[in-house]
Short mmCIF file of C-alpha atoms and ligand atoms in Angstrom, two decimals:
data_model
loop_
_atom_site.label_atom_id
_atom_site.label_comp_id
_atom_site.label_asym_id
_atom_site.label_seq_id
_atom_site.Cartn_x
_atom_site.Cartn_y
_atom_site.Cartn_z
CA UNK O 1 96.57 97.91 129.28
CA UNK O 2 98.83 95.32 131.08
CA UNK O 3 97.40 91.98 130.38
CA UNK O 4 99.04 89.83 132.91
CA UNK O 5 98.15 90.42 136.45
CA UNK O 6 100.98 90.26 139.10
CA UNK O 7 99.45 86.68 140.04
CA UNK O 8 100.20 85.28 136.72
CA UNK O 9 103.88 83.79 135.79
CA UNK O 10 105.96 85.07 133.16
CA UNK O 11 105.72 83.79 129.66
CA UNK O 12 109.55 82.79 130.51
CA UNK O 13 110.18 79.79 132.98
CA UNK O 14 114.17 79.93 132.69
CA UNK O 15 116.56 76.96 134.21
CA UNK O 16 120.11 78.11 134.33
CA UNK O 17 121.89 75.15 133.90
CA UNK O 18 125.66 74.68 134.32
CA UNK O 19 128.01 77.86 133.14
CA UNK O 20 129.78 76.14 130.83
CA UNK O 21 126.90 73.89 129.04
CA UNK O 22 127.68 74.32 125.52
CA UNK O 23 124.05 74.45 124.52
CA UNK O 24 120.72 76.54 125.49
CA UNK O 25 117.56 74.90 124.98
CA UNK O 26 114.33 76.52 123.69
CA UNK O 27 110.64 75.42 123.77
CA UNK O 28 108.54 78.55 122.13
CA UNK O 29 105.05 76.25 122.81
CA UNK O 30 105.46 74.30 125.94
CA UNK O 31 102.68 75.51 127.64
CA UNK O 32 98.57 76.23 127.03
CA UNK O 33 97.82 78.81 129.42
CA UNK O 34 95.70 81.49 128.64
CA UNK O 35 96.12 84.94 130.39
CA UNK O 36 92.93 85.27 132.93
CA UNK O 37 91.88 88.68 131.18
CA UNK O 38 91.00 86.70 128.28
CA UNK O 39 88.98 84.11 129.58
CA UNK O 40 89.78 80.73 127.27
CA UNK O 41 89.20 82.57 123.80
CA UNK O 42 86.08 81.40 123.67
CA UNK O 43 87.62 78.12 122.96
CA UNK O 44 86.42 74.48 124.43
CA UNK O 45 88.73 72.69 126.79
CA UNK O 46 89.50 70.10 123.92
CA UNK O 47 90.62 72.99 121.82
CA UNK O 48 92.50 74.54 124.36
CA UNK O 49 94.40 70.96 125.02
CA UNK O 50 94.40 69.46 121.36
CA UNK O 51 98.04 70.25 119.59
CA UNK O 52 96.98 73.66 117.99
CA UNK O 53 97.30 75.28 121.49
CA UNK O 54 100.85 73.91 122.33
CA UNK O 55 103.42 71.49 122.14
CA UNK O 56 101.86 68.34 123.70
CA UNK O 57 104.86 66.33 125.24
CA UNK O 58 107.79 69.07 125.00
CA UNK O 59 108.11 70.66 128.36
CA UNK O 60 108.62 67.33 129.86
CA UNK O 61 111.48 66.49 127.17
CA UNK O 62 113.08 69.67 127.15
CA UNK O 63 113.18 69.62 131.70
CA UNK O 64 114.46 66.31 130.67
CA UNK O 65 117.23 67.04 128.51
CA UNK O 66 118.08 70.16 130.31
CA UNK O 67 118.86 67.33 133.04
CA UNK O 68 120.67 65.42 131.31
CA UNK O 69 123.24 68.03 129.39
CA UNK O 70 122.99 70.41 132.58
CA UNK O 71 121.79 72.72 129.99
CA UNK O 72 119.85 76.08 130.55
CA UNK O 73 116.41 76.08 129.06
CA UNK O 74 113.92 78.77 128.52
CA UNK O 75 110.30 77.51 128.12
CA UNK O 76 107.34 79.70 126.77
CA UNK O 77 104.61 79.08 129.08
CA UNK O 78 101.50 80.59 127.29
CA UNK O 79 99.43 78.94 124.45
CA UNK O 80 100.82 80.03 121.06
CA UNK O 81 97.46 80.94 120.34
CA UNK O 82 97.25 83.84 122.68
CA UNK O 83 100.59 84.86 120.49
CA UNK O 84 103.00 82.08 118.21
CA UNK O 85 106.37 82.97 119.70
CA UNK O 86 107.92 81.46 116.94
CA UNK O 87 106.04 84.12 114.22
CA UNK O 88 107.17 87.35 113.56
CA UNK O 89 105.16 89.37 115.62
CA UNK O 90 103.97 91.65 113.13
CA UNK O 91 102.67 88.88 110.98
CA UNK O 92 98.95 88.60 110.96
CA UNK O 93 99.23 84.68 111.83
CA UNK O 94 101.21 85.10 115.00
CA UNK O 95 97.87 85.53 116.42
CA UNK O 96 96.05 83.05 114.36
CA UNK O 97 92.02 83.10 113.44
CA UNK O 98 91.78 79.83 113.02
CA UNK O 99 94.15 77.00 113.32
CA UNK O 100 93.50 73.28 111.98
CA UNK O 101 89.71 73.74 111.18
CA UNK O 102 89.04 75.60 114.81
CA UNK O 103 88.09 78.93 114.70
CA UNK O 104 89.64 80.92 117.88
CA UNK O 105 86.50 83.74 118.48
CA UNK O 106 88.59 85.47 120.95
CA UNK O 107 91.39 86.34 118.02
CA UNK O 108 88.80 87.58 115.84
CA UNK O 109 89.27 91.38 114.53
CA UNK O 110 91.69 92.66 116.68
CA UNK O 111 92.45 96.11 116.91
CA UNK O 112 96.21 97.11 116.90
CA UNK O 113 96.27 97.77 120.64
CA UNK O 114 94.98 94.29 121.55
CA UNK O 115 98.03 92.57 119.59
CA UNK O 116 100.63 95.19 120.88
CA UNK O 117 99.13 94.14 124.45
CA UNK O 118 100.00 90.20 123.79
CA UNK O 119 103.21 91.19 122.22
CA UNK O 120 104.64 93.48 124.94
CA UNK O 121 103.23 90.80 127.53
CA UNK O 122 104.67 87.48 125.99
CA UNK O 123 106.29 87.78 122.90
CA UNK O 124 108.56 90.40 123.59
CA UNK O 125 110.13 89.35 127.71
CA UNK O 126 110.06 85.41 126.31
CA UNK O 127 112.34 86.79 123.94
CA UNK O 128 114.41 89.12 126.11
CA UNK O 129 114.84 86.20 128.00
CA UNK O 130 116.36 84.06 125.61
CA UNK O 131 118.77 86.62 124.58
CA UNK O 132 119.62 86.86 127.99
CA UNK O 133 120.28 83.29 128.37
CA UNK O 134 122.74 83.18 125.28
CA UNK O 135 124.43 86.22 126.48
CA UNK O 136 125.48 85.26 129.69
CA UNK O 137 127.55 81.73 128.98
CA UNK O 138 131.10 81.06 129.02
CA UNK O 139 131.11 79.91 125.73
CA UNK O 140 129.45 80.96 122.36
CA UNK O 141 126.02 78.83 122.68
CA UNK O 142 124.95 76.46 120.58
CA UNK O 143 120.93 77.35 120.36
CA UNK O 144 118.31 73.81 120.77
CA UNK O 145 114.96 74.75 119.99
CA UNK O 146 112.66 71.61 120.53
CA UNK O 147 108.88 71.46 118.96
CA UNK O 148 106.37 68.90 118.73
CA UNK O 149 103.85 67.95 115.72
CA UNK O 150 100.87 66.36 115.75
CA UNK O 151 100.91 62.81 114.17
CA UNK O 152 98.12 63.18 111.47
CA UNK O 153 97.24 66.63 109.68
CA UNK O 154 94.42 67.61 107.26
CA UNK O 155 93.93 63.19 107.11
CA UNK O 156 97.25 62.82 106.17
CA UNK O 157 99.85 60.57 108.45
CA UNK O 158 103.07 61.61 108.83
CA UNK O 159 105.24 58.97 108.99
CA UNK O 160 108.48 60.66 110.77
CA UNK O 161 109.46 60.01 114.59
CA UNK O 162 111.43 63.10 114.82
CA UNK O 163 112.31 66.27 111.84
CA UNK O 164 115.06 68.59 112.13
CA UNK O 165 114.53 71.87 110.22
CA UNK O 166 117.01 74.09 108.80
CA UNK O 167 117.62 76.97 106.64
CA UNK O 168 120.17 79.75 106.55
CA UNK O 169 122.94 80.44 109.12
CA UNK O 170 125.48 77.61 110.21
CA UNK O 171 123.47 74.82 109.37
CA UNK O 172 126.32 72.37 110.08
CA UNK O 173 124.91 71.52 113.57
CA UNK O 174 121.88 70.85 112.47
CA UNK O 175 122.95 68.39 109.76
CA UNK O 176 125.30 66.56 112.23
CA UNK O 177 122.18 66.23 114.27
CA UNK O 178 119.88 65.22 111.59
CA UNK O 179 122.75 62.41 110.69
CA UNK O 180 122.85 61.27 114.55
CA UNK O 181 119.00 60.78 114.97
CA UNK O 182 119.06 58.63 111.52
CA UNK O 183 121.97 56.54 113.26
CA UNK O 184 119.85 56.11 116.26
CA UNK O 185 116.20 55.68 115.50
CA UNK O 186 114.68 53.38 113.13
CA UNK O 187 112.02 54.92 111.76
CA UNK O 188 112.00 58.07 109.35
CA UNK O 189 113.50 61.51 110.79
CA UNK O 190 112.56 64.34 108.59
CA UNK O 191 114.73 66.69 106.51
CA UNK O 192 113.17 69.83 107.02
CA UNK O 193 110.32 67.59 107.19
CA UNK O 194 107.16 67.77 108.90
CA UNK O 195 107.76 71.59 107.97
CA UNK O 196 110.67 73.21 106.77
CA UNK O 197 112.18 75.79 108.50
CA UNK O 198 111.56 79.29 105.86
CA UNK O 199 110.59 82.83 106.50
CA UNK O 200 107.70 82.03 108.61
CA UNK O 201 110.07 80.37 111.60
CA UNK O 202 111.18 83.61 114.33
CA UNK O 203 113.13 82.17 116.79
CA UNK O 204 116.15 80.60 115.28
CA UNK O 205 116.64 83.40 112.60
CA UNK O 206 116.25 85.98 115.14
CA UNK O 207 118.66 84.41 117.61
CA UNK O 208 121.03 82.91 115.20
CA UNK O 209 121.38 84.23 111.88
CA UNK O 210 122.84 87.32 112.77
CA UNK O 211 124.86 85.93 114.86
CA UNK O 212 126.60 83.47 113.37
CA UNK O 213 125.18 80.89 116.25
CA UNK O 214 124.81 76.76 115.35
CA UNK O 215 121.25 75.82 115.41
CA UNK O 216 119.34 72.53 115.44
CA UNK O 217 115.61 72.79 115.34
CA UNK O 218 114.08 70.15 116.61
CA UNK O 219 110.62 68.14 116.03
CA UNK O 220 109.48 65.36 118.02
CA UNK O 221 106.02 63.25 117.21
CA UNK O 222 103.55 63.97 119.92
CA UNK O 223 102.42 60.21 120.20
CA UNK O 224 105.66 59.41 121.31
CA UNK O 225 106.33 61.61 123.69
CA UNK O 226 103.04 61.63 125.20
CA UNK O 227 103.97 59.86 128.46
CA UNK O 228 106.69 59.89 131.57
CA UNK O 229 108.42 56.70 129.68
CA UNK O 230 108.31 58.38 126.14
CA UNK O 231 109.44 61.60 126.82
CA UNK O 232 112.60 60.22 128.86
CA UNK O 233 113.28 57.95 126.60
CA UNK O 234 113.32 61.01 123.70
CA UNK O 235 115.32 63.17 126.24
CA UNK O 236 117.92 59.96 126.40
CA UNK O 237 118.04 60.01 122.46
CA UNK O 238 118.75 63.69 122.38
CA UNK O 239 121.04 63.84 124.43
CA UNK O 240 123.49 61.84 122.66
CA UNK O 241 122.89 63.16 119.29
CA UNK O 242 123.34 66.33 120.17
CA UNK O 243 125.98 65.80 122.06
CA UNK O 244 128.16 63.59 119.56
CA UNK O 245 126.97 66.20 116.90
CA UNK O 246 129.09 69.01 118.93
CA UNK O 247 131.89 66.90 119.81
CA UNK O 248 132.26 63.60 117.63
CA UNK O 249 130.79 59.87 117.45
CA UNK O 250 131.81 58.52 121.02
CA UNK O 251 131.19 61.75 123.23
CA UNK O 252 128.94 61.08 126.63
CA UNK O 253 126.35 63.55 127.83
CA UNK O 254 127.59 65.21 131.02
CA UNK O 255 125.12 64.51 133.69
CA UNK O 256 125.27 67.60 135.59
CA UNK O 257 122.59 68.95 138.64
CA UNK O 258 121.24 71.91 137.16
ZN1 ZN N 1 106.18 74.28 118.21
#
C-alpha cells in the first residue's frame, strides 16, 4: 500500500544552499500535515495544530537561517505524529498513542504493515534525503538540527529561551554553541535542557555518530518564535552563534542567495 498519492509532496522539502556552506540544517517536525489516506487521525484541528503535532515556529527559523548562512536545509513536512522522524523507527513511540494527555485514535493498534507503510513513505526518503544533502558538499558538514518546545509541560514552566542537547560523538560544536547563545541571550539556555539528547533522539546519532560529524541540536521556545518578528530575530541570533562557534568570536555570517 503506497500511502502518499502522487498529489501529495514529499516528506522532504530540500533547499540547496551554497556548495561550500559549512553547515546543513535539519528540522525533523516542521510541518503538521497529515497524509489524505488517513484523514486527520481522528484528531481535532486544535490537536492537529497544538505543539504535539509539530514544531510550532521552526520552519520559518530554519528558511530563515538557511538565508542567512546560505545553508542547505532539509525540512520534514509531515506531523511527527503520523511518524516522529527523530525516533527510531522501530520503536513503538515513533508512532505515538497518545502524546501530552491526547489520545491519537488513528495510531491505535496498528498492525505491522500500517507502520512499515508510514515508515517507507516518510521516515525512510526524509532520511535518504538528508544523507544526500551531507554527501554532496565540498566540505565535511557540520549537521544543525533545529526543534521547538512548548513553553509549559505537564503544569510545569520551563524557564529556558533556547536548549542545546548533546550526547556522544564530537560534542565540541555543540558546546561552543551552547557557550555563544549564553553570551548572547539573557535569559536561561538549557544544557541538555528542556530534554537531553539520549537513546531516544534518531537523527543526530544516525547522521553523526558514525561519522565522526559536529553536531549542535538545537531548541528554541515556541512563544518566541511564534511570529514573523520572533522567528527573524531567532534566525539573526543563530546565525552568529553558530557561526562564531565554527570559526571564532568575531566571524560574520555570510549572507549568501540560496
Ligand atoms: Zn522537534
Amino acid at each position: 500500500m503506497r500511502l502518499l498519492t502522487e498529489l501529495e509532496p514529499h516528506p522532504a522539502i530540500v533547499r540547496d544552499g551554497a556548495p561550500d556552506c559549512p553547515f546543513v540544517l535539519v528540522a525533523d517536525h516542521a510541518g503538521n500535515a497529515i497524509p489524505r489516506a488517513m484523514g486527520n487521525l481522528g484528531l481535532g484541528e486544535a490537536d492537529r495544530a497544538r505543539h504535539i503535532a509539530w514544531d510550532i515556529g521552526i520552519a520559518e527559523v530554519a528558511e530563515a537561517l538557511a538565508q542567512l548562512l546560505g545553508a542547505p536545509l532539509v525540512l520534514q513536512h509531515y506531523s511527527r505524529l503520523v511518524v516522529d522522524c527523530n525516533r527510531e523507527p522501530a520503536r513503538i513511540d515513533a508512532i505515538p498513542e497518545v502524546s501530552d494527555g491526547s489520545a491519537i485514535p488513528g495510531n491505535r493498534a496498528l498492525d505491522a504493515a500500517a507502520r512499515a507503510a508510514r515508515i517507507e513513505a516518510i521516515h525512510a526518503p526524509y532520511h535518504a534525503a538528508i544523507a544526500a544533502a551531507l554527501a554532496g558538499r565540498e566540505r565535511t558538514p557540520v549537521m544543525v538540527a533545529l526543534h521547538s518546545f512548548t513553553p509549559a509541560m505537564n503544569g510545569h514552566a520551563r524557564p529556558w529561551h533556547a536548549g542545546v542537547l548533546h550526547d556522544r560523538g564530537d560534542t565540541r560544536f555543540s558546546a561552543a554553541v551552547l557557550a555563544g547563545l549564553r553570551k548572547r541571550v539573557a535569559a536561561p539556555v538549557g544544557d541538555n535542557q528542556p530534554y537531553a539528547m539520549d537513546g531516544i533522539d534518531f537523527t543526530v546519532p544516525h547522521h553523526c555518530y558514525g561519522a565522526g560529524r559536529a553536531y549542535a541540536e538545537i531548541e528554541l521556545r515556541q512563544d518566541l518564535i511564534g511570529d514573523a518578528a520572533g522567528q527573524e530575530r531567532w534566525a539573526q541570533v543563530l546565525a552568529q552563534v553558530l557561526t562564531e562557534a565554527l570559526s571564532g568570536p568575531g566571524a560574520a555570517p555570510v549572507r549568501r542567495v540560496a
